[in-house]
Coordinates of C-alpha atoms in Angstrom, one line a residue:
M202 CA -34.3 22.0 -23.0
L203 CA -36.3 19.4 -21.3
H204 CA -38.2 22.1 -19.0
L205 CA -38.6 19.5 -16.1
D206 CA -39.2 20.8 -12.5
G207 CA -36.8 18.8 -10.4
G208 CA -34.3 15.8 -10.3
A209 CA -32.4 13.4 -8.4
I210 CA -29.2 11.1 -8.7
F211 CA -29.0 7.9 -7.2
L212 CA -25.9 5.7 -6.7
A213 CA -25.5 1.9 -7.3
D214 CA -23.9 -0.3 -4.5
D215 CA -21.0 -2.6 -5.7
A216 CA -23.4 -5.6 -5.7
Q217 CA -25.5 -4.0 -8.2
T218 CA -28.7 -4.5 -6.4
T219 CA -29.6 -1.3 -4.6
L220 CA -30.1 2.5 -5.5
T221 CA -29.4 4.9 -2.8
L222 CA -30.5 8.7 -3.1
A223 CA -27.3 10.9 -3.1
A224 CA -28.1 14.2 -4.7
W225 CA -31.5 16.3 -5.6
R226 CA -32.8 19.6 -7.0
N227 CA -36.1 21.1 -6.2
L228 CA -37.6 18.2 -4.5
T229 CA -39.8 18.8 -1.7
P230 CA -39.2 17.1 1.7
E231 CA -42.4 15.0 1.1
V232 CA -40.9 13.6 -2.5
R233 CA -37.5 13.1 -1.0
A234 CA -39.3 10.8 1.7
L235 CA -40.8 8.9 -1.1
L236 CA -37.3 8.2 -2.6
H237 CA -35.9 5.7 0.0
P238 CA -33.4 3.0 -1.4
Y239 CA -34.8 1.3 -4.7
R240 CA -33.9 -2.4 -5.6
F241 CA -32.7 -3.0 -9.1
G242 CA -36.1 -3.7 -10.9
E243 CA -38.1 -1.9 -8.5
G244 CA -40.3 1.3 -9.8
I245 CA -39.2 3.2 -12.5
T246 CA -35.8 4.2 -11.4
G247 CA -35.0 0.7 -10.4
T248 CA -36.3 -0.5 -13.7
A249 CA -34.0 1.9 -15.5
A250 CA -31.1 0.5 -13.8
H251 CA -32.1 -3.1 -14.2
E252 CA -32.8 -3.2 -18.0
R253 CA -30.0 -0.4 -18.7
R254 CA -32.4 2.1 -20.6
V255 CA -34.0 5.3 -20.5
I256 CA -37.7 4.8 -19.5
F257 CA -40.0 7.8 -19.8
V258 CA -43.6 7.9 -18.1
S259 CA -45.8 10.5 -19.1
D260 CA -48.5 9.9 -16.5
V261 CA -47.0 8.3 -13.2
H262 CA -50.6 8.1 -11.7
R263 CA -51.3 5.1 -14.4
D264 CA -48.3 3.1 -14.6
V265 CA -48.0 0.2 -12.5
R266 CA -44.6 0.0 -12.7
V267 CA -44.6 3.2 -10.5
R268 CA -44.2 2.7 -6.7
A269 CA -47.7 3.0 -5.1
Q270 CA -46.9 6.0 -2.8
M271 CA -45.7 8.1 -5.7
R272 CA -48.9 7.1 -7.8
A273 CA -51.0 8.5 -5.0
F274 CA -49.0 11.8 -4.8
D275 CA -50.4 14.6 -6.8
V276 CA -47.2 16.8 -6.7
V277 CA -45.5 14.6 -9.5
H278 CA -46.8 13.8 -12.7
S279 CA -44.4 12.6 -15.3
Q280 CA -41.0 11.2 -14.7
V281 CA -38.0 10.4 -17.0
S282 CA -35.4 7.7 -15.5
A283 CA -31.6 7.2 -17.3
P284 CA -29.3 4.7 -16.1
L285 CA -25.7 5.8 -15.3
I286 CA -23.3 3.3 -17.1
A287 CA -19.7 3.6 -17.1
R288 CA -17.2 0.7 -17.9
D289 CA -20.1 -1.5 -18.4
R290 CA -21.2 -1.2 -14.9
V291 CA -24.4 0.6 -13.7
V292 CA -23.1 3.2 -11.3
G293 CA -26.5 5.0 -10.6
V294 CA -29.7 6.5 -12.0
M295 CA -30.7 9.9 -12.9
S296 CA -34.3 10.6 -12.6
L297 CA -36.2 14.0 -13.6
I298 CA -40.0 14.7 -12.8
A299 CA -42.3 17.1 -13.7
A300 CA -45.2 18.5 -11.9
T301 CA -47.4 18.9 -14.7
P302 CA -47.7 16.4 -17.8
R303 CA -45.1 16.5 -20.0
A304 CA -44.3 14.9 -23.8
L305 CA -40.7 13.7 -24.1
N306 CA -39.8 13.1 -28.1
A307 CA -36.9 11.2 -29.4
D308 CA -34.8 14.0 -29.4
D309 CA -35.6 14.6 -25.8
I310 CA -34.7 10.9 -24.8
A311 CA -31.4 11.1 -26.7
L312 CA -30.6 14.3 -24.7
V313 CA -31.5 12.8 -21.4
R314 CA -29.3 9.7 -22.6
A315 CA -26.6 11.9 -23.5
I316 CA -26.6 13.9 -20.2
G317 CA -26.9 10.4 -18.5
A318 CA -23.6 9.3 -20.1
S319 CA -21.6 12.8 -19.0
V320 CA -22.8 12.1 -15.5
A321 CA -21.7 8.6 -15.3
V322 CA -18.4 9.2 -16.5
A323 CA -18.0 12.0 -13.8
I324 CA -19.1 9.7 -11.3
D325 CA -16.8 7.0 -12.3
H326 CA -13.7 9.2 -12.4
A327 CA -14.4 10.8 -8.8
R328 CA -14.8 7.2 -7.7
V329 CA -11.8 5.8 -9.1
F330 CA -9.7 8.8 -7.6
E331 CA -11.5 8.5 -4.4
T332 CA -10.4 4.8 -4.0
L333 CA -6.7 5.7 -4.9
E334 CA -6.7 8.5 -2.5
Q335 CA -8.4 6.1 0.0
R336 CA -5.6 3.4 -0.6
V337 CA -2.7 5.9 0.0
T338 CA -4.4 7.6 3.2
E339 CA -5.0 3.7 4.5
R340 CA -1.4 2.7 3.9
T341 CA -0.2 6.0 5.6
V342 CA -2.4 5.7 8.6
E343 CA -1.3 1.8 8.9
L344 CA 2.2 2.9 9.0
A345 CA 1.9 5.5 11.4
A346 CA -0.2 3.2 13.8
L347 CA 2.4 0.7 13.2
N348 CA 5.3 3.0 14.2
H349 CA 3.5 4.0 16.9
I350 CA 2.6 0.5 18.6
T351 CA 6.4 -0.5 17.2
Q352 CA 7.9 2.2 19.5
T353 CA 5.7 1.7 22.4
I354 CA 6.4 -2.1 22.9
T355 CA 10.0 -2.1 21.8
Q356 CA 10.7 0.3 24.6
S357 CA 10.4 -2.2 27.5
L358 CA 11.8 -5.5 27.8
D359 CA 9.1 -6.4 30.4
L360 CA 7.0 -9.3 29.0
N361 CA 4.0 -8.6 30.7
A362 CA 3.8 -4.8 29.7
I363 CA 4.4 -5.6 26.0
L364 CA 1.3 -8.1 26.2
D365 CA -0.8 -5.6 28.0
T366 CA 0.2 -3.2 25.2
V367 CA -0.5 -5.1 22.5
V368 CA -4.0 -6.5 23.7
S369 CA -5.1 -2.9 24.7
E370 CA -4.2 -1.7 21.1
L371 CA -5.7 -4.6 19.3
Q372 CA -9.3 -3.6 21.3
T373 CA -8.9 -0.1 20.8
T374 CA -7.5 -0.3 17.1
L375 CA -10.1 -3.0 15.6
Q376 CA -13.0 -2.0 18.2
A377 CA -13.2 -5.6 19.4
Q378 CA -15.1 -6.9 22.2
E379 CA -12.4 -9.3 23.0
A380 CA -8.6 -9.4 22.2
W381 CA -6.2 -12.0 23.3
V382 CA -2.2 -12.7 23.2
R383 CA -1.1 -16.7 23.5
I384 CA 2.6 -17.6 23.5
F385 CA 4.0 -20.6 21.8
D386 CA 5.3 -23.4 24.5
S387 CA 7.7 -25.1 22.2
K388 CA 8.0 -28.3 25.3
Q389 CA 4.3 -28.5 25.3
Q390 CA 3.6 -27.8 21.5
A391 CA 0.8 -25.8 22.7
L392 CA -0.5 -22.0 22.9
V393 CA -0.9 -20.5 26.3
L394 CA -2.9 -17.7 27.1
Q395 CA -0.8 -14.7 28.4
A396 CA -3.0 -11.7 28.1
W397 CA -6.6 -10.8 27.1
Q398 CA -9.2 -8.1 27.7
G399 CA -12.7 -8.5 27.4
A400 CA -16.2 -9.4 29.3
R401 CA -15.4 -13.0 28.9
N402 CA -13.4 -15.2 31.4
L403 CA -11.1 -16.5 28.5
G404 CA -8.5 -17.5 30.9
A405 CA -10.4 -19.9 33.1
R406 CA -12.3 -21.6 29.9
T407 CA -9.4 -22.2 27.6
P408 CA -5.9 -21.5 29.3
V409 CA -4.1 -23.7 26.8
L410 CA -5.2 -24.6 23.2
N411 CA -2.9 -27.3 21.0
L412 CA -2.2 -26.6 17.4
G413 CA -5.0 -27.0 15.2
E414 CA -7.5 -26.6 18.2
G415 CA -9.9 -23.3 17.9
M416 CA -9.0 -20.2 15.9
S417 CA -5.7 -19.6 17.6
G418 CA -4.6 -23.2 16.9
L419 CA -5.9 -23.0 13.4
V420 CA -3.5 -19.7 12.9
A421 CA -0.7 -21.2 14.7
R422 CA -0.6 -24.4 12.8
D423 CA -0.8 -22.9 9.3
R424 CA 1.1 -19.9 10.4
Q425 CA -1.3 -17.9 8.6
A426 CA -3.8 -14.8 9.4
R427 CA -7.5 -15.8 8.8
A428 CA -10.9 -14.0 9.5
V429 CA -14.2 -16.2 9.8
N430 CA -17.5 -15.6 10.7
V431 CA -18.3 -17.9 13.4
E432 CA -21.9 -19.3 12.2
D433 CA -19.7 -20.4 9.0
A434 CA -16.7 -21.9 10.6
E435 CA -16.0 -25.3 11.7
L436 CA -14.0 -24.4 15.3
T437 CA -13.8 -26.7 18.3
N438 CA -15.3 -23.9 20.5
R439 CA -17.9 -22.7 18.0
A440 CA -20.7 -23.2 20.4
Q441 CA -19.1 -21.2 23.1
W442 CA -18.3 -18.4 20.8
L443 CA -22.1 -17.9 19.8
A444 CA -23.3 -18.3 23.2
D445 CA -21.2 -15.4 24.2
G446 CA -22.8 -13.6 21.2
L447 CA -19.6 -13.3 19.3
R448 CA -20.0 -13.5 15.6
S449 CA -16.7 -12.9 13.9
V450 CA -13.1 -13.8 14.6
A451 CA -9.7 -13.1 13.6
G452 CA -6.2 -13.9 14.6
A453 CA -2.6 -13.6 13.2
P454 CA 0.7 -15.5 14.0
M455 CA 3.5 -13.9 15.8
L456 CA 6.6 -15.0 13.6
V457 CA 10.3 -14.2 14.1
D458 CA 12.4 -15.7 11.3
E459 CA 9.6 -18.2 10.8
H460 CA 9.5 -19.4 14.0
L461 CA 6.3 -19.2 15.9
V462 CA 6.2 -16.9 19.0
G463 CA 2.8 -16.9 19.4
V464 CA -0.8 -16.1 18.3
L465 CA -2.9 -12.7 18.6
G466 CA -6.7 -12.4 18.0
V467 CA -9.5 -10.3 18.2
A468 CA -13.6 -11.4 18.2
N469 CA -16.4 -9.1 17.5
T470 CA -20.3 -9.4 17.9
Q471 CA -20.8 -8.4 14.2
R472 CA -20.5 -10.5 11.2
D473 CA -18.2 -9.8 8.5
R474 CA -16.4 -7.4 10.6
Y475 CA -12.9 -8.6 9.8
G476 CA -11.5 -8.6 6.1
E477 CA -8.1 -7.9 4.4
N478 CA -7.5 -4.6 5.8
E479 CA -8.0 -6.2 9.2
L480 CA -5.8 -9.2 8.6
R481 CA -3.0 -6.7 7.2
W482 CA -3.2 -4.9 10.2
L483 CA -2.6 -7.9 12.5
N484 CA -0.2 -9.0 10.6
A485 CA 1.9 -5.9 10.9
I486 CA 1.0 -5.8 14.8
G487 CA 1.7 -9.7 14.9
N488 CA 5.5 -9.1 13.2
A489 CA 6.1 -6.1 15.6
A490 CA 4.6 -7.6 18.7
A491 CA 6.6 -11.0 17.9
I492 CA 10.2 -9.1 17.9
A493 CA 9.4 -7.5 21.1
I494 CA 8.5 -10.3 22.7
K495 CA 11.5 -12.5 21.4
N496 CA 13.5 -9.7 22.5
A497 CA 12.2 -9.7 26.0
Q498 CA 12.9 -13.2 26.1
L499 CA 16.5 -12.7 25.0
F500 CA 17.4 -10.0 27.9
E501 CA 16.2 -12.0 30.5
S502 CA 19.7 -12.0 32.3
R503 CA 19.5 -9.6 35.0
E504 CA 23.4 -9.0 35.3
R505 CA 23.4 -7.6 31.7
R506 CA 19.6 -6.2 31.5
A507 CA 20.3 -2.8 32.4
T508 CA 23.1 -1.9 30.2
Q509 CA 21.1 -4.0 27.2
L510 CA 17.9 -2.2 28.1
A511 CA 19.6 1.3 28.0
T512 CA 21.3 0.6 24.9
L513 CA 18.0 -0.7 23.3
R514 CA 16.1 2.0 24.3
E515 CA 18.5 4.5 23.0
I516 CA 18.6 2.6 19.7
D517 CA 14.8 2.7 19.5
H518 CA 15.0 6.5 20.2
T519 CA 17.4 7.1 17.4
L520 CA 15.5 5.1 15.0
S521 CA 12.2 6.9 15.9
S522 CA 13.6 10.2 15.9
M523 CA 15.7 10.2 12.7
L524 CA 14.3 10.1 9.1
D525 CA 17.4 9.7 6.8
L526 CA 18.2 6.1 6.6
T527 CA 22.1 6.2 6.5
P528 CA 22.8 8.4 9.7
M529 CA 20.3 6.4 11.6
L530 CA 21.9 3.2 10.6
E531 CA 25.2 4.5 11.7
T532 CA 24.2 5.7 15.0
M533 CA 23.0 2.3 15.6
L534 CA 26.1 0.6 14.9
V535 CA 27.6 3.1 17.5
L536 CA 25.4 1.7 20.1
V537 CA 25.7 -1.9 19.1
A538 CA 29.5 -1.8 20.0
R539 CA 28.6 -0.9 23.4
I540 CA 27.6 -4.4 23.9
V541 CA 28.8 -6.5 21.2
P542 CA 32.6 -5.2 20.6
Y543 CA 33.7 -5.2 17.0
D544 CA 36.5 -3.4 14.6
N545 CA 34.3 -2.8 11.8
A546 CA 30.9 -2.9 11.1
L547 CA 28.6 -2.9 7.8
V548 CA 25.0 -2.7 7.3
L549 CA 24.2 -4.1 3.7
L550 CA 21.1 -4.3 1.9
L551 CA 19.8 -6.4 -1.1
E552 CA 19.8 -4.9 -4.5
G553 CA 18.9 -7.7 -6.8
A554 CA 21.9 -10.3 -6.7
R555 CA 24.2 -7.8 -4.7
L556 CA 24.7 -6.6 -1.3
R557 CA 25.6 -2.9 -1.0
S558 CA 26.5 -1.0 2.1
V559 CA 24.3 1.7 3.4
A560 CA 25.9 2.2 6.6
T561 CA 29.6 1.4 8.0
R562 CA 31.6 2.2 11.3
G563 CA 35.2 1.3 12.3
T564 CA 38.7 1.5 11.7
H565 CA 38.3 0.6 7.8
A566 CA 35.0 2.4 7.7
D567 CA 35.9 4.9 4.7
L568 CA 37.5 1.8 2.8
L569 CA 34.0 -0.2 3.2
R570 CA 31.6 2.6 2.5
D571 CA 31.2 1.3 -1.0
F572 CA 31.4 -2.2 -0.1
E573 CA 29.4 -4.5 -2.6
L574 CA 28.8 -8.4 -2.6
D575 CA 27.9 -10.7 -5.1
I576 CA 25.7 -13.2 -3.5
S577 CA 24.4 -15.1 -6.6
H578 CA 26.8 -18.0 -5.5
N579 CA 27.8 -16.9 -1.9
A580 CA 27.3 -20.1 0.3
I581 CA 27.4 -18.1 3.7
F582 CA 24.5 -15.6 2.6
Q583 CA 22.5 -18.2 1.1
R584 CA 22.6 -20.2 4.4
M585 CA 21.7 -17.3 6.5
E586 CA 18.7 -16.6 4.0
R587 CA 17.7 -20.2 4.2
D588 CA 18.0 -20.5 7.8
R589 CA 17.1 -17.1 8.8
A590 CA 19.6 -16.7 11.7
P591 CA 22.8 -15.2 12.6
R592 CA 26.1 -17.0 11.5
I593 CA 29.5 -16.9 13.3
I594 CA 32.6 -17.4 11.9
N595 CA 35.5 -17.3 14.3
D596 CA 38.3 -18.3 12.0
L597 CA 37.7 -16.5 8.8
P598 CA 41.2 -17.5 6.9
N599 CA 40.5 -21.3 7.4
D600 CA 36.7 -20.8 6.2
P601 CA 36.0 -22.8 3.2
D602 CA 33.2 -20.9 2.2
W603 CA 34.6 -17.5 3.1
V604 CA 35.2 -15.4 0.2
P605 CA 38.3 -13.2 1.0
E606 CA 38.2 -9.6 0.0
R607 CA 41.0 -7.0 0.2
R608 CA 39.2 -4.8 2.5
T609 CA 38.5 -7.2 5.2
E610 CA 41.7 -9.1 4.8
S611 CA 42.7 -8.1 8.2
S612 CA 39.7 -9.5 10.0
R613 CA 40.0 -13.2 11.9
A614 CA 36.4 -13.2 12.9
W615 CA 32.9 -12.4 11.5
L616 CA 29.5 -12.2 13.0
G617 CA 26.2 -11.7 10.7
A618 CA 22.6 -11.3 11.4
P619 CA 19.8 -11.2 8.7
L620 CA 17.7 -8.0 8.4
I621 CA 14.0 -9.4 8.1
A622 CA 10.9 -7.5 8.2
R623 CA 7.2 -8.9 7.4
G624 CA 8.8 -12.3 6.2
E625 CA 11.1 -10.4 3.6
M626 CA 14.9 -10.6 3.7
L627 CA 16.1 -7.0 3.4
G628 CA 20.0 -7.5 3.9
Q629 CA 22.5 -8.2 6.6
I630 CA 24.5 -6.6 9.4
S631 CA 28.0 -7.9 9.5
L632 CA 30.5 -7.3 12.2
F633 CA 34.2 -8.0 11.8
S634 CA 37.2 -8.4 14.5
A635 CA 40.6 -8.8 14.1
T636 CA 41.0 -10.9 17.0
P637 CA 40.1 -14.9 16.3
H638 CA 37.1 -16.6 18.2
A639 CA 35.9 -12.9 19.2
F640 CA 32.3 -13.4 18.9
T641 CA 29.9 -15.7 21.1
R642 CA 26.4 -16.9 21.0
D643 CA 25.7 -14.4 23.2
H644 CA 26.8 -11.9 20.8
S645 CA 25.0 -13.5 18.1
D646 CA 21.7 -13.3 20.0
L647 CA 22.3 -9.7 21.1
L648 CA 23.0 -8.5 17.2
L649 CA 19.8 -10.4 16.3
A650 CA 17.7 -8.4 18.5
F651 CA 19.2 -5.4 16.9
A652 CA 18.8 -6.6 13.7
N653 CA 15.2 -7.0 14.4
H654 CA 14.5 -3.7 15.0
A655 CA 16.6 -2.2 12.4
A656 CA 14.7 -4.4 9.8
I657 CA 11.4 -2.9 10.8
T658 CA 12.8 0.6 10.6
I659 CA 14.5 0.0 7.1
A660 CA 11.2 -1.2 6.0
N661 CA 9.3 1.5 7.2
T662 CA 11.5 3.8 5.9
Q663 CA 11.4 2.2 2.3
L664 CA 7.5 2.4 2.6
R665 CA 7.7 6.2 3.3
A666 CA 9.9 6.5 0.4
A667 CA 7.7 4.5 -1.9
L668 CA 4.5 6.2 -0.7
H669 CA 6.3 9.6 -1.3
E670 CA 7.4 8.5 -4.6
Q671 CA 3.9 7.4 -5.3
A672 CA 2.3 10.7 -4.6
R673 CA 5.0 12.1 -7.1
R674 CA 3.8 9.9 -10.0
D675 CA 0.9 10.0 -12.3
S676 CA -1.2 7.1 -11.4
L677 CA -2.3 6.3 -15.0
T678 CA 1.2 6.6 -17.1
G679 CA 3.9 6.5 -14.2
A680 CA 5.3 9.7 -15.3
L681 CA 6.0 12.7 -12.8
N682 CA 2.7 14.6 -12.0
H683 CA 2.7 18.2 -12.7
G684 CA 4.0 19.4 -9.5
A685 CA 6.8 17.0 -9.0
F686 CA 7.6 17.8 -12.6
I687 CA 7.9 21.6 -11.9
A688 CA 10.0 21.2 -8.7
E689 CA 12.2 18.9 -10.5
L690 CA 12.4 21.7 -13.2
H691 CA 13.5 24.2 -10.7
A692 CA 16.1 22.2 -9.1
L693 CA 17.6 21.6 -12.4
G694 CA 17.7 25.0 -13.6
N695 CA 19.0 26.4 -10.3
G696 CA 21.5 23.5 -10.7
H697 CA 22.8 24.2 -14.2
T698 CA 24.1 27.7 -14.0
H699 CA 27.4 27.2 -16.0
P700 CA 27.0 28.0 -19.7
A701 CA 28.7 24.3 -20.5
Q702 CA 25.9 22.5 -18.7
P703 CA 22.6 23.7 -20.2
F704 CA 19.4 21.6 -20.1
A705 CA 16.8 21.3 -22.8
L706 CA 13.0 21.0 -22.2
I707 CA 10.5 19.6 -24.9
M708 CA 6.8 20.2 -24.5
L709 CA 5.0 17.3 -26.5
D710 CA 1.2 17.6 -27.1
L711 CA -0.8 14.6 -28.5
D712 CA -3.0 15.6 -31.8
N713 CA -6.9 15.2 -31.5
Y714 CA -6.5 13.1 -28.4
K715 CA -10.1 13.8 -27.5
Q716 CA -11.3 11.6 -30.5
Y717 CA -9.7 8.6 -29.0
N718 CA -11.7 8.9 -26.2
D719 CA -14.9 10.0 -28.0
A720 CA -14.3 6.8 -30.8
Y721 CA -13.0 4.1 -28.8
G722 CA -13.7 4.9 -25.5
H723 CA -11.3 5.8 -22.3
V724 CA -9.6 2.6 -22.0
I725 CA -8.2 3.1 -25.2
G726 CA -7.8 6.8 -24.4
D727 CA -5.5 5.6 -21.4
Q728 CA -3.7 3.3 -23.5
V729 CA -2.7 6.3 -25.5
L730 CA -1.3 8.0 -23.0
G731 CA 0.7 5.1 -21.5
V732 CA 2.2 4.1 -24.8
T733 CA 3.2 7.9 -25.3
V734 CA 5.3 7.5 -22.1
Q735 CA 6.8 4.5 -23.3
A736 CA 7.9 5.9 -26.4
I737 CA 9.2 8.8 -24.2
R738 CA 11.3 6.8 -22.0
A739 CA 12.8 4.6 -25.1
H740 CA 14.8 7.7 -26.3
I741 CA 15.9 9.5 -23.0
H742 CA 18.4 8.5 -20.6
H743 CA 17.8 7.2 -16.6
T744 CA 18.8 10.6 -15.8
D745 CA 16.2 12.5 -17.5
L746 CA 12.9 13.6 -16.6
V747 CA 9.5 12.9 -18.1
G748 CA 6.3 14.6 -16.5
R749 CA 2.4 14.7 -17.6
W750 CA 1.9 18.5 -17.9
G751 CA -1.7 18.0 -18.0
G752 CA -4.2 16.2 -20.1
E753 CA -2.5 15.0 -23.2
E754 CA 0.8 17.0 -22.7
F755 CA 3.9 15.9 -21.4
G756 CA 7.1 17.8 -20.6
I757 CA 10.5 16.3 -21.2
A758 CA 13.8 17.6 -19.3
L759 CA 17.3 16.6 -20.9
P760 CA 20.0 17.8 -18.2
G761 CA 23.1 18.5 -20.1
A762 CA 21.4 18.4 -23.4
D763 CA 21.6 21.4 -26.1
L764 CA 18.8 22.4 -28.6
A765 CA 20.2 20.1 -31.5
R766 CA 20.2 16.9 -29.3
A767 CA 16.4 17.9 -28.0
R768 CA 15.2 18.0 -31.8
V769 CA 16.6 14.6 -32.4
V770 CA 15.2 13.2 -29.1
A771 CA 11.8 14.5 -30.3
T772 CA 11.8 13.7 -33.9
R773 CA 12.8 9.7 -32.7
I774 CA 9.9 10.0 -29.9
R775 CA 7.2 11.0 -32.7
A776 CA 8.5 8.4 -35.0
T777 CA 8.3 5.7 -32.2
L778 CA 4.6 7.2 -31.8
T779 CA 3.8 7.1 -35.6
A780 CA 5.0 3.4 -35.5
T781 CA 3.0 2.1 -32.4
E782 CA 0.3 -0.5 -33.2
I783 CA -2.6 0.2 -31.3
R784 CA -6.1 -1.9 -31.3
D785 CA -9.5 -1.2 -30.2
A786 CA -11.8 -3.5 -28.0
H787 CA -12.5 -5.5 -30.8
G788 CA -8.7 -6.2 -32.1
K789 CA -9.2 -3.9 -35.1
Q790 CA -6.1 -1.5 -35.9
I791 CA -6.9 2.2 -35.2
P792 CA -4.6 4.9 -36.1
P793 CA -1.4 5.6 -33.8
P794 CA -1.1 8.6 -31.8
T795 CA 0.9 11.6 -33.5
A796 CA 2.5 14.8 -31.9
S797 CA 2.8 17.6 -34.5
R798 CA 3.0 20.5 -32.1
C799 CA 6.5 19.9 -30.5
M800 CA 8.2 22.9 -28.8
Q801 CA 11.9 22.7 -27.7
R802 CA 13.3 25.5 -25.4
L803 CA 16.9 25.6 -24.3
Y804 CA 17.7 26.7 -20.5
T805 CA 21.2 27.6 -19.8
T806 CA 20.5 29.6 -16.4
S807 CA 18.4 29.0 -13.5
L808 CA 14.3 28.5 -14.1
H809 CA 12.0 31.3 -13.0

């Protein structure tokens, strides 16, 4: 072995310019004090990173590349530094030192290089996992925060209270020195400041901004969130921002059905404070705030306010306290009936070119429960999607665009409102009445308010489901991960207790998989795992299960299949793998994967 006295690991930044001490062993505090961050090309450590090669110095006191402080330090005599390279990027440097003179031969250098390669791969894998985990965590936190602020601001129809809550949440969540909300005045075609928090007297300085004027005016004009460093941007009020010590500013539009409601914004004393994550957060709050503000404006009539507010709050409580989508929406339809009378109601969600019922209520609720509508040539839905606005048809039999349907033939009037969340059309709410001319513009406005609430809840529920499904999947292959696959096996075992309904389990193990990683690199190794799952899915039904058991081993569950069927499927999968064409990084064809060790077991009772 090398018989060195101590060592350290330095990690490189994303810009590939700086190395920072991350871990060490057997280094005194005096030595560690000398190992402050290295720039690429500085000292032996930085030079190893810059030149991407192992560098050995037998006497650090005589090598001019060594930092002067290190040369003057008697404790260190010899040093060897190896760059840590993964996926053609320097992820760090491993430096080893000796207190007495050492001599390393070619075999020793090769050993250091090999150790460095292993350490680099481990660091790279850890960073990839950390990044994926961080993304899931960030999305979960954003969803939780969005749910919180949405519930808070939609429980009130007091416009001032909504604005104050939004500004407070902006300043707290984004740690901003300034936060504000401007409401768009359609008559003036200008943005009027309605709420702000911060040290500046923002209201006295810029109470009104025209479209295109200042940061808020640009955001409103372009209908797009943006973040800038004040010093680098061409803003009409740039000098005032700088005079107030503010260096970065961000804003997002508040839109409902693509109509401008206003703009919210934040400012900070640090440069580069706002990026993609902050803009995504601002957009999310902007969407929720826009709907809350619009709803407050819709419900200004005093004679209706008490009933409508109580109903809206109850819907908010219902939507926030229930997790299952269908019962949640059916309860909402019950509450909608209090202020918009109807005979039948449906909540329909888009699935490709069709609308499918997910919640129903009324005299024909059972008949409408499996209602589907082809919208590929439906003029009414296409107009609603284009205009992003409710639609009333008060004389269905004589409407040229209405498509008659047996289950709704007794209806004479229809009111529909789009379900839109974060700019995406999710579906619609449809209300039917047997009375001609049953629906009014007031009913339309009220239903739109409820639809806006429902759309956010639907989108959040879908996002929760997507996050849950993402957590069940192997990020590399898309197959079920080990834990999820085991859980599904238990569910299958407990459900297939009848002898006529067995299920088969195939265990597929790739042969010599490690050789792909060693000979062609981990990218090709990952590709082999991916094509393996593709081959499996090519020969199983959508009701079958495929999971990554671990490493290069996969499990396949075939509900309702016997052992003979399992053998056929396994043989076809292996044949497909053998016929798969895989090429290395240079385009040269390499041997396809094989799975010679294929085991099948038949389960006819509960899995234990």
